[in-house]
Amino acid sequence: MNPRVAENEAQRRAVDVSIITPMYNASGWLDECLQAVLKQDFTGTMELSVFDDASTDDSRKVVEGWKKRLQARGISVVISGHNSPRPRGVGYAKNKAITQSCGQYLCFQDADDVMLPQRVRLQYEATFLHPNSLIGCKVRRAPEGSTERYTRWINTITQSQLITQVYTSHGPTVVMPTWFCSRNWYLKVGPFDEGGKGVPEDLLFFYQSLRQRGGVARVDQCLLVYRYHEKAATHSVTEETIWKLRVDFLQEQVLSRWESFTIWNAGKQGRKLFRSLSPTNQERVKAFCDVDDNKIKKGFYTYEESKQRPKPKIPVLHYKDASAPFVICVKLDMTGGVLEENLNSLLLEEGTDFYHFN
């Protein structure tokens, strides 16, 4: 093809926003999901790009059934997939859906979730304030009340905590089903890991975006109904896989900058973090701190698994006697506000004097 003709063809096809939907056995959710795409109040150009990851139900047929209605609303539709004996995984399906799409911006939409009418418009507008960023939004969980603490965290952390709390066990501070970003940013950071089942492709992409100095932002309105159910792909990822990735990222991004630090929690989680650190970072732990008198009275934590002789002994102090910086290994929102009060009493700055890890 003549280069100029090819360029014109690309410009003709290009749209403002591609809605990226990986799909696997989602027929029960799709009508609600696609009805919500149809109701978007965005006035720019849109397309829906669906990649079917070897569904064994009639998911593809359901999407085909919506094609005319979506196109009548001016939303072009691209559907493809594969019929291998087993799915290749969410990362693979997302990459394929993006590759076959042509939008300048990408709006990630899981087939089992429902976007509110203003989602695309408000996130698209936010990209101009936050270029080179992953943009999220607040969510409503369905069924209501499921993952209550997680949902509260998604919706209430501050703009600065979107950056400082990236090491917590909750995962990306803007959750994957709410992501919106430019195609250029995806191309700089991606593609998604295609390791398949058990690989947290969203967390890996999120960390890589941060390594590239990407921003993180959230539209402070609920723009998505985020469904919780047992078949969700996220349940295939083990806690230990996530733990190792988090520890490695904490060491790379934070601990490498600190000459020494205190682990806030002399109990199970704090000791587990200590054992997971590299030998260099273990040596940087100047103390554990706690509020438990029994732990403090013992005076030391002895690292029994160490091959060093004598075995390392790390002091255990009351938090008021310990010194920053701290890695906080106490779960947020689980102590009736006691942890938060104790932290506030020390007049510390999150992201400078301490980071939350749990």
XYZ file of C-alpha atoms in Angstrom, residues 17-270:
254
model
C -11.053 6.114 23.038
C -10.883 2.346 22.706
C -12.741 0.373 25.381
C -10.523 -2.653 26.014
C -12.415 -5.772 27.075
C -10.720 -9.147 27.551
C -13.356 -11.859 27.767
C -13.580 -15.393 29.078
C -16.911 -17.145 29.760
C -18.632 -13.854 30.549
C -22.000 -14.331 28.850
C -23.917 -13.864 32.106
C -22.485 -10.374 32.610
C -22.165 -9.037 29.068
C -25.631 -7.566 28.469
C -25.288 -5.265 31.485
C -21.672 -4.418 30.611
C -22.427 -3.530 26.970
C -25.641 -1.663 27.776
C -23.471 0.600 29.961
C -21.009 1.151 27.076
C -23.967 2.172 24.913
C -25.067 4.750 27.534
C -21.759 6.642 27.735
C -22.237 10.420 27.525
C -18.800 10.980 25.934
C -19.177 13.006 22.716
C -15.850 12.018 21.139
C -15.300 8.916 18.999
C -15.243 5.465 20.608
C -14.734 1.839 19.727
C -15.188 -1.396 21.647
C -12.337 -3.884 21.274
C -13.115 -7.370 22.604
C -10.742 -10.329 22.643
C -12.279 -13.685 23.500
C -9.792 -15.882 25.377
C -11.150 -19.318 24.356
C -14.591 -19.000 25.975
C -16.624 -22.211 26.068
C -19.958 -20.407 26.540
C -21.768 -18.118 24.074
C -19.868 -14.933 25.068
C -18.806 -14.163 21.501
C -22.370 -14.613 20.229
C -23.641 -12.149 22.889
C -21.121 -9.485 21.810
C -21.986 -10.053 18.124
C -25.640 -9.513 19.085
C -24.767 -6.038 20.412
C -22.715 -4.990 17.400
C -25.507 -3.281 15.416
C -26.806 -1.322 18.427
C -23.316 -0.104 19.326
C -22.513 0.840 15.726
C -25.836 2.692 15.420
C -24.662 4.801 18.394
C -21.381 5.493 16.516
C -19.285 3.021 18.527
C -17.282 0.794 16.194
C -16.786 -2.814 17.340
C -13.785 -5.104 16.871
C -14.150 -8.707 18.044
C -11.621 -11.493 17.762
C -10.353 -14.387 19.816
C -8.959 -17.886 19.718
C -10.367 -21.363 20.213
C -7.406 -23.111 21.822
C -8.191 -25.873 24.332
C -7.467 -23.491 27.219
C -7.332 -19.723 27.824
C -4.002 -17.905 27.498
C -4.719 -15.536 30.391
C -5.825 -11.986 31.063
C -2.492 -10.351 30.125
C -2.514 -12.032 26.709
C -6.170 -11.107 26.084
C -5.608 -7.465 27.068
C -2.577 -7.157 24.791
C -4.517 -8.660 21.875
C -7.513 -6.376 22.448
C -5.180 -3.355 22.494
C -3.242 -4.443 19.388
C -6.418 -4.736 17.299
C -7.752 -1.375 18.567
C -6.919 2.108 17.275
C -7.903 4.581 20.009
C -5.543 7.288 21.195
C -6.692 6.450 24.733
C -7.473 3.099 26.341
C -10.331 2.529 28.769
C -9.999 -0.882 30.451
C -13.363 -2.522 31.026
C -13.715 -6.035 32.436
C -16.618 -7.984 30.970
C -18.161 -8.590 34.404
C -18.158 -4.921 35.520
C -20.462 -2.010 34.664
C -19.323 1.538 33.857
C -21.437 4.530 34.812
C -22.541 6.875 31.971
C -19.930 9.579 32.640
C -16.926 7.251 33.027
C -15.254 7.683 29.619
C -15.894 11.439 29.513
C -14.510 12.208 32.975
C -11.456 9.964 32.675
C -10.710 11.299 29.187
C -10.831 14.854 30.584
C -8.518 13.795 33.432
C -5.836 12.635 30.981
C -5.171 16.245 30.005
C -4.429 17.130 33.636
C -2.450 13.921 34.202
C -0.560 12.883 31.047
C 1.638 9.763 31.251
C -0.496 8.448 34.094
C -2.753 5.567 35.019
C -6.086 7.160 35.872
C -8.637 5.380 38.049
C -11.894 6.265 39.775
C -13.970 5.444 42.814
C -16.028 2.241 42.674
C -19.163 0.645 44.022
C -18.738 -3.014 44.919
C -21.350 -5.583 43.904
C -22.662 -7.396 45.856
C -22.737 -4.463 48.273
C -20.627 -5.047 51.387
C -18.197 -7.526 49.779
C -14.495 -6.716 50.425
C -15.586 -3.825 52.663
C -12.113 -2.740 53.870
C -10.598 -3.023 50.375
C -13.421 -0.967 48.848
C -13.084 1.702 51.535
C -9.331 1.883 50.836
C -9.892 2.215 47.059
C -12.285 5.114 47.592
C -10.690 7.042 50.456
C -6.893 7.113 50.055
C -5.675 10.594 49.213
C -3.987 11.702 45.986
C -0.561 11.586 47.678
C -1.290 8.101 49.094
C -1.910 6.853 45.550
C 1.895 7.048 45.366
C 2.952 6.274 48.949
C 0.712 3.219 49.485
C 1.785 1.247 46.415
C 3.604 -1.297 48.644
C 0.524 -2.448 50.575
C -1.063 -5.863 50.131
C -4.089 -4.249 48.450
C -2.107 -3.966 45.191
C -2.330 -1.100 42.678
C -3.675 2.036 44.358
C -5.878 2.647 41.331
C -7.450 -0.742 40.687
C -7.075 -2.326 37.257
C -10.799 -2.435 36.331
C -10.803 1.387 36.540
C -7.663 2.092 34.470
C -7.622 4.673 31.699
C -4.420 5.798 29.949
C -3.037 6.953 26.616
C -1.987 4.379 24.051
C 1.452 6.009 24.034
C 1.822 5.376 27.758
C 0.784 1.731 27.378
C 3.365 1.321 24.601
C 6.076 2.863 26.787
C 5.282 0.685 29.813
C 3.835 -2.536 28.384
C 2.884 -4.979 27.178
C 1.150 -6.893 29.975
C 2.874 -10.034 31.192
C 1.455 -13.059 29.354
C 2.424 -15.705 31.921
C -1.222 -16.648 32.322
C -3.012 -18.055 35.348
C -1.401 -17.094 38.649
C 0.479 -14.074 37.258
C -0.632 -10.655 38.618
C -0.263 -8.885 35.269
C -1.909 -5.697 36.571
C 0.494 -5.361 39.527
C 3.531 -5.993 37.291
C 2.337 -3.353 34.804
C 1.587 -0.909 37.637
C 5.098 -1.269 39.094
C 6.631 -0.878 35.643
C 4.611 2.306 35.090
C 5.974 3.717 38.357
C 9.533 2.754 37.366
C 9.018 4.806 34.197
C 8.044 7.750 36.446
C 4.411 7.461 35.437
C 1.760 9.289 37.397
C -1.192 7.836 39.294
C -4.465 9.770 39.502
C -8.089 9.140 40.410
C -11.329 10.789 39.339
C -13.026 11.281 42.693
C -16.402 10.030 41.586
C -17.800 6.516 41.453
C -17.606 5.576 37.772
C -17.661 1.765 37.966
C -19.635 -1.047 39.538
C -16.825 -3.469 40.402
C -18.198 -6.984 40.692
C -16.921 -9.505 43.223
C -17.385 -13.201 42.446
C -15.501 -16.448 42.918
C -14.632 -16.911 39.226
C -12.692 -13.622 39.000
C -9.167 -14.112 37.592
C -7.600 -12.334 40.564
C -8.342 -15.359 42.796
C -5.779 -17.467 40.890
C -2.842 -15.384 42.183
C -1.274 -16.673 45.415
C -0.504 -14.450 48.393
C 3.130 -15.586 48.301
C 3.533 -14.453 44.666
C 2.212 -11.004 45.598
C 4.319 -10.901 48.784
C 7.570 -11.521 46.925
C 6.804 -8.882 44.271
C 5.920 -6.336 46.967
C 9.058 -7.014 49.022
C 11.272 -6.737 45.944
C 9.628 -3.459 44.871
C 9.908 -2.013 48.402
C 13.600 -2.902 48.496
C 14.209 -1.424 45.046
C 12.261 1.809 45.483
C 12.537 2.638 49.200
C 14.983 0.577 51.255
C 17.831 1.123 48.797
C 17.631 4.849 49.716
C 17.660 4.332 53.497
C 20.822 3.743 55.518
C 18.771 2.198 58.334
C 15.118 1.789 59.293
C 12.701 0.378 61.877
C 10.075 -2.310 61.223
C 6.843 -1.343 63.012
C 5.505 -4.727 64.240
C 7.587 -7.235 66.163
C 4.974 -9.922 65.511
C 4.440 -12.414 62.729
C 4.171 -9.981 59.791
C 7.115 -7.821 60.838
